[in-house]
Structure formats: structure tokens, C-alpha cells
PDB file of C-alpha atoms in Angstrom:
ATOM      1  CA  MET A   4       0.000   0.000   0.000  1.00 85.00           C
ATOM      2  CA  ASP A   5       1.275   3.456  -0.870  1.00 91.00           C
ATOM      3  CA  LEU A   6      -0.056   7.002  -0.708  1.00 95.00           C
ATOM      4  CA  PHE A   7      -2.140   6.697  -3.880  1.00 96.00           C
ATOM      5  CA  SER A   8      -3.884   3.540  -2.593  1.00 96.00           C
ATOM      6  CA  PHE A   9      -6.152   5.967  -0.699  1.00 98.00           C
ATOM      7  CA  THR A  10      -7.337   7.789  -3.837  1.00 98.00           C
ATOM      8  CA  GLY A  11     -11.109   8.031  -4.152  1.00 98.00           C
ATOM      9  CA  ALA A  12     -14.185   8.257  -1.953  1.00 98.00           C
ATOM     10  CA  TRP A  13     -14.615   6.555   1.405  1.00 98.00           C
ATOM     11  CA  THR A  14     -17.616   6.213   3.669  1.00 98.00           C
ATOM     12  CA  LEU A  15     -16.651   7.536   7.091  1.00 98.00           C
ATOM     13  CA  ALA A  16     -18.225   6.707  10.460  1.00 98.00           C
ATOM     14  CA  ARG A  17     -16.697   8.217  13.602  1.00 98.00           C
ATOM     15  CA  THR A  18     -17.459   7.855  17.291  1.00 98.00           C
ATOM     16  CA  ILE A  19     -16.306  10.523  19.721  1.00 98.00           C
ATOM     17  CA  GLU A  20     -15.950  10.065  23.475  1.00 97.00           C
ATOM     18  CA  ASP A  21     -15.369  13.396  25.232  1.00 95.00           C
ATOM     19  CA  ALA A  22     -14.373  12.652  28.837  1.00 95.00           C
ATOM     20  CA  ARG A  23     -14.036  16.316  29.792  1.00 92.00           C
ATOM     21  CA  ALA A  24     -17.577  17.167  28.654  1.00 89.00           C
ATOM     22  CA  ALA A  25     -18.927  13.743  29.719  1.00 92.00           C
ATOM     23  CA  ARG A  26     -20.644  13.170  26.391  1.00 94.00           C
ATOM     24  CA  ALA A  27     -20.404  11.007  23.301  1.00 97.00           C
ATOM     25  CA  GLY A  28     -21.141  11.852  19.703  1.00 97.00           C
ATOM     26  CA  THR A  29     -20.948  10.617  16.145  1.00 98.00           C
ATOM     27  CA  PHE A  30     -19.844  11.879  12.768  1.00 98.00           C
ATOM     28  CA  THR A  31     -21.121  10.260   9.580  1.00 98.00           C
ATOM     29  CA  GLY A  32     -20.189  11.297   6.102  1.00 98.00           C
ATOM     30  CA  GLU A  33     -17.672  10.881   3.331  1.00 98.00           C
ATOM     31  CA  ALA A  34     -13.923  11.298   3.029  1.00 98.00           C
ATOM     32  CA  ARG A  35     -12.373  11.904  -0.361  1.00 98.00           C
ATOM     33  CA  PHE A  36      -8.716  11.717  -1.419  1.00 98.00           C
ATOM     34  CA  THR A  37      -8.130  13.665  -4.625  1.00 98.00           C
ATOM     35  CA  PRO A  38      -4.791  13.793  -6.476  1.00 98.00           C
ATOM     36  CA  VAL A  39      -3.183  17.248  -6.402  1.00 97.00           C
ATOM     37  CA  GLU A  40       0.319  18.476  -7.078  1.00 94.00           C
ATOM     38  CA  GLY A  41       2.514  16.992  -4.374  1.00 91.00           C
ATOM     39  CA  GLY A  42       0.144  14.313  -3.099  1.00 97.00           C
ATOM     40  CA  LEU A  43      -3.512  13.858  -2.179  1.00 98.00           C
ATOM     41  CA  ALA A  44      -5.985  16.421  -0.894  1.00 98.00           C
ATOM     42  CA  TYR A  45      -8.083  14.884   1.895  1.00 98.00           C
ATOM     43  CA  GLU A  46     -11.512  16.335   2.560  1.00 98.00           C
ATOM     44  CA  GLU A  47     -14.211  14.977   4.808  1.00 98.00           C
ATOM     45  CA  ALA A  48     -17.738  16.289   5.139  1.00 98.00           C
ATOM     46  CA  GLY A  49     -20.724  15.023   7.038  1.00 98.00           C
ATOM     47  CA  THR A  50     -22.981  15.373  10.042  1.00 98.00           C
ATOM     48  CA  LEU A  51     -21.695  15.767  13.594  1.00 98.00           C
ATOM     49  CA  ALA A  52     -24.235  14.814  16.259  1.00 97.00           C
ATOM     50  CA  PHE A  53     -24.297  14.892  20.059  1.00 95.00           C
ATOM     51  CA  PRO A  54     -27.415  13.882  22.033  1.00 93.00           C
ATOM     52  CA  ASP A  55     -27.695  17.280  23.747  1.00 87.00           C
ATOM     53  CA  ALA A  56     -27.454  19.454  20.615  1.00 93.00           C
ATOM     54  CA  PRO A  57     -28.931  19.698  17.123  1.00 97.00           C
ATOM     55  CA  PRO A  58     -26.878  17.916  14.415  1.00 97.00           C
ATOM     56  CA  MET A  59     -24.518  20.151  12.452  1.00 97.00           C
ATOM     57  CA  GLN A  60     -22.574  19.952   9.222  1.00 98.00           C
ATOM     58  CA  ALA A  61     -18.830  19.578   9.725  1.00 98.00           C
ATOM     59  CA  SER A  62     -15.793  19.288   7.478  1.00 98.00           C
ATOM     60  CA  ARG A  63     -12.018  19.227   7.577  1.00 97.00           C
ATOM     61  CA  ARG A  64      -9.144  19.169   5.103  1.00 98.00           C
ATOM     62  CA  TYR A  65      -5.590  17.893   5.058  1.00 98.00           C
ATOM     63  CA  LEU A  66      -2.852  17.268   2.504  1.00 98.00           C
ATOM     64  CA  TRP A  67      -1.261  13.809   2.412  1.00 98.00           C
ATOM     65  CA  ARG A  68       2.185  13.565   0.800  1.00 97.00           C
ATOM     66  CA  ALA A  69       4.693  10.800   0.197  1.00 94.00           C
ATOM     67  CA  GLY A  70       7.222  10.848   3.023  1.00 93.00           C
ATOM     68  CA  GLY A  71      10.585   9.189   3.437  1.00 87.00           C
ATOM     69  CA  ALA A  72      11.029   5.404   3.227  1.00 88.00           C
ATOM     70  CA  GLY A  73       7.466   4.775   2.040  1.00 87.00           C
ATOM     71  CA  GLY A  74       5.861   6.787   4.808  1.00 95.00           C
ATOM     72  CA  ILE A  75       3.065   9.312   4.524  1.00 97.00           C
ATOM     73  CA  ASP A  76       3.253  12.901   5.775  1.00 97.00           C
ATOM     74  CA  VAL A  77      -0.003  14.554   6.793  1.00 97.00           C
ATOM     75  CA  LEU A  78      -0.170  18.345   6.661  1.00 97.00           C
ATOM     76  CA  PHE A  79      -2.872  20.761   7.742  1.00 97.00           C
ATOM     77  CA  ASP A  80      -4.663  22.384   4.818  1.00 94.00           C
ATOM     78  CA  ASP A  81      -2.535  25.514   5.319  1.00 95.00           C
ATOM     79  CA  GLY A  82       0.658  23.476   4.746  1.00 94.00           C
ATOM     80  CA  ARG A  83       1.816  23.142   8.366  1.00 95.00           C
ATOM     81  CA  PHE A  84       3.137  19.710   9.321  1.00 96.00           C
ATOM     82  CA  PHE A  85       0.736  17.529  11.352  1.00 97.00           C
ATOM     83  CA  HIS A  86       2.244  14.029  11.558  1.00 97.00           C
ATOM     84  CA  SER A  87       3.874  11.157   9.639  1.00 97.00           C
ATOM     85  CA  PHE A  88       3.176   7.452   9.626  1.00 97.00           C
ATOM     86  CA  ASP A  89       4.341   4.309   7.843  1.00 96.00           C
ATOM     87  CA  PRO A  90       1.344   2.437   6.373  1.00 95.00           C
ATOM     88  CA  ALA A  91       3.459  -0.752   6.107  1.00 93.00           C
ATOM     89  CA  ALA A  92       4.317  -0.813   9.831  1.00 94.00           C
ATOM     90  CA  PRO A  93       2.582  -3.498  11.912  1.00 93.00           C
ATOM     91  CA  ALA A  94       0.946  -0.807  14.086  1.00 93.00           C
ATOM     92  CA  PRO A  95       1.290   2.594  12.363  1.00 96.00           C
ATOM     93  CA  ASP A  96       1.119   5.422  14.861  1.00 96.00           C
ATOM     94  CA  ALA A  97       2.108   9.053  15.287  1.00 96.00           C
ATOM     95  CA  GLU A  98       2.035  11.904  17.765  1.00 95.00           C
ATOM     96  CA  HIS A  99       1.462  15.626  17.379  1.00 94.00           C
ATOM     97  CA  ALA A 100       2.172  18.067  20.181  1.00 92.00           C
ATOM     98  CA  CYS A 101      -0.128  21.064  20.038  1.00 91.00           C
ATOM     99  CA  ALA A 102       0.825  22.694  23.304  1.00 90.00           C
ATOM    100  CA  PRO A 103      -0.527  22.266  25.783  1.00 93.00           C
ATOM    101  CA  ASP A 104      -2.379  19.228  24.378  1.00 94.00           C
ATOM    102  CA  THR A 105      -1.028  16.046  22.759  1.00 96.00           C
ATOM    103  CA  TYR A 106      -2.642  14.199  19.866  1.00 96.00           C
ATOM    104  CA  ARG A 107      -1.831  10.507  19.338  1.00 97.00           C
ATOM    105  CA  VAL A 108      -3.099   8.418  16.443  1.00 98.00           C
ATOM    106  CA  ARG A 109      -2.952   4.725  15.699  1.00 98.00           C
ATOM    107  CA  TYR A 110      -3.891   3.508  12.224  1.00 98.00           C
ATOM    108  CA  ASP A 111      -5.091  -0.009  11.435  1.00 97.00           C
ATOM    109  CA  PHE A 112      -4.845  -1.243   7.832  1.00 97.00           C
ATOM    110  CA  SER A 113      -4.980  -4.970   8.683  1.00 96.00           C
ATOM    111  CA  ARG A 114      -8.355  -5.415   6.925  1.00 97.00           C
ATOM    112  CA  TRP A 115      -7.580  -3.225   3.899  1.00 96.00           C
ATOM    113  CA  PRO A 116      -9.477  -1.706   2.140  1.00 97.00           C
ATOM    114  CA  LEU A 117     -11.354  -1.302   5.413  1.00 98.00           C
ATOM    115  CA  TRP A 118      -9.234   0.822   7.712  1.00 98.00           C
ATOM    116  CA  ARG A 119      -9.455   2.929  10.831  1.00 98.00           C
ATOM    117  CA  ALA A 120      -7.763   5.745  12.686  1.00 98.00           C
ATOM    118  CA  GLU A 121      -7.989   5.962  16.467  1.00 98.00           C
ATOM    119  CA  TRP A 122      -7.127   9.297  18.060  1.00 98.00           C
ATOM    120  CA  ARG A 123      -6.496   9.998  21.728  1.00 98.00           C
ATOM    121  CA  VAL A 124      -6.162  13.662  22.685  1.00 96.00           C
ATOM    122  CA  ILE A 125      -5.100  14.628  26.195  1.00 96.00           C
ATOM    123  CA  GLY A 126      -3.983  17.773  27.945  1.00 94.00           C
ATOM    124  CA  PRO A 127      -5.255  20.509  30.208  1.00 94.00           C
ATOM    125  CA  ARG A 128      -7.817  21.662  27.615  1.00 90.00           C
ATOM    126  CA  LYS A 129      -8.849  18.366  26.013  1.00 94.00           C
ATOM    127  CA  ASP A 130      -9.574  14.765  26.944  1.00 96.00           C
ATOM    128  CA  TYR A 131     -11.256  12.809  24.181  1.00 97.00           C
ATOM    129  CA  SER A 132     -10.942   9.822  21.875  1.00 98.00           C
ATOM    130  CA  MET A 133     -12.170   9.399  18.305  1.00 98.00           C
ATOM    131  CA  LEU A 134     -12.452   6.216  16.306  1.00 98.00           C
ATOM    132  CA  SER A 135     -12.890   6.729  12.559  1.00 98.00           C
ATOM    133  CA  ARG A 136     -13.821   3.782  10.346  1.00 98.00           C
ATOM    134  CA  PHE A 137     -13.341   4.039   6.580  1.00 98.00           C
ATOM    135  CA  HIS A 138     -14.580   1.769   3.811  1.00 97.00           C
ATOM    136  CA  PRO A 139     -14.710   2.320   0.052  1.00 98.00           C
ATOM    137  CA  ALA A 140     -17.773   4.325  -0.993  1.00 95.00           C
TER     138      ALA A 140
END
């Protein structure tokens, strides 16, 4: 699997457990990887829902680029570095320090083309986990 293996549309289902706010939510929608100069543009869009609030539309964007030794670099949509991971590693993971909080991700490609990304975010301002499940649209 390489960077361009992700090209195309993916159905995305995410669960969110916010320990600080003592609530859980979901995100359902689509993620799309589109070839652009230098890599793939990632864009997700869908509905974010928490039991105590009306559902809302949500989206986010990143740029995925080929990194060293077969790895993948993930950048914010403004070009700032976010994290890198090796999709061929047995347990691909990465960390991003966004002081004062820390973001840790673990990817699972063992059932490709079904895959998932599990985030754990901790710090004085945040305490939540997100599990995103992707499958081809």
C-alpha cells in the first residue's frame, strides 16, 4: 500500500468520546482523497451529532504527501506539518504536540481496504478519543 492507494471516496463513520464534557457523539459522512500536485488532498464532510445538541454539518481538510522510506506525511490544509506514519508498519502510529495538548493516532490497515484511525487527545484543555472507520464508498 502506498499514498495513492487511498485515492477516491470513502464512507466515514466516527465515534467521539469526550471525557471532559462527559458526552459522546458521532460523525457520519464521506472522506475523499483527490490527487493534487505533491500528493492527495483529503476532505471529509458530514454530520456531527451529540445527544444534547442539534446535528450540524462539519468538514475538515488535510494534505497527504509521500514521506521518506514509504511513509506518509499529513499536513494541515494551510501546509503546516501535522504528523507522519508508515502504512506498512505493523501498528502505524504518530504523535502531534499542540501545546498544551497532545494528539496521538494509531492507524489499522490490517483489513484493507477497510481501515481505521484511532485518536487519543489529552492535555489541560482536552480529553477525548475518536475512532474513525473508513470503507470504500
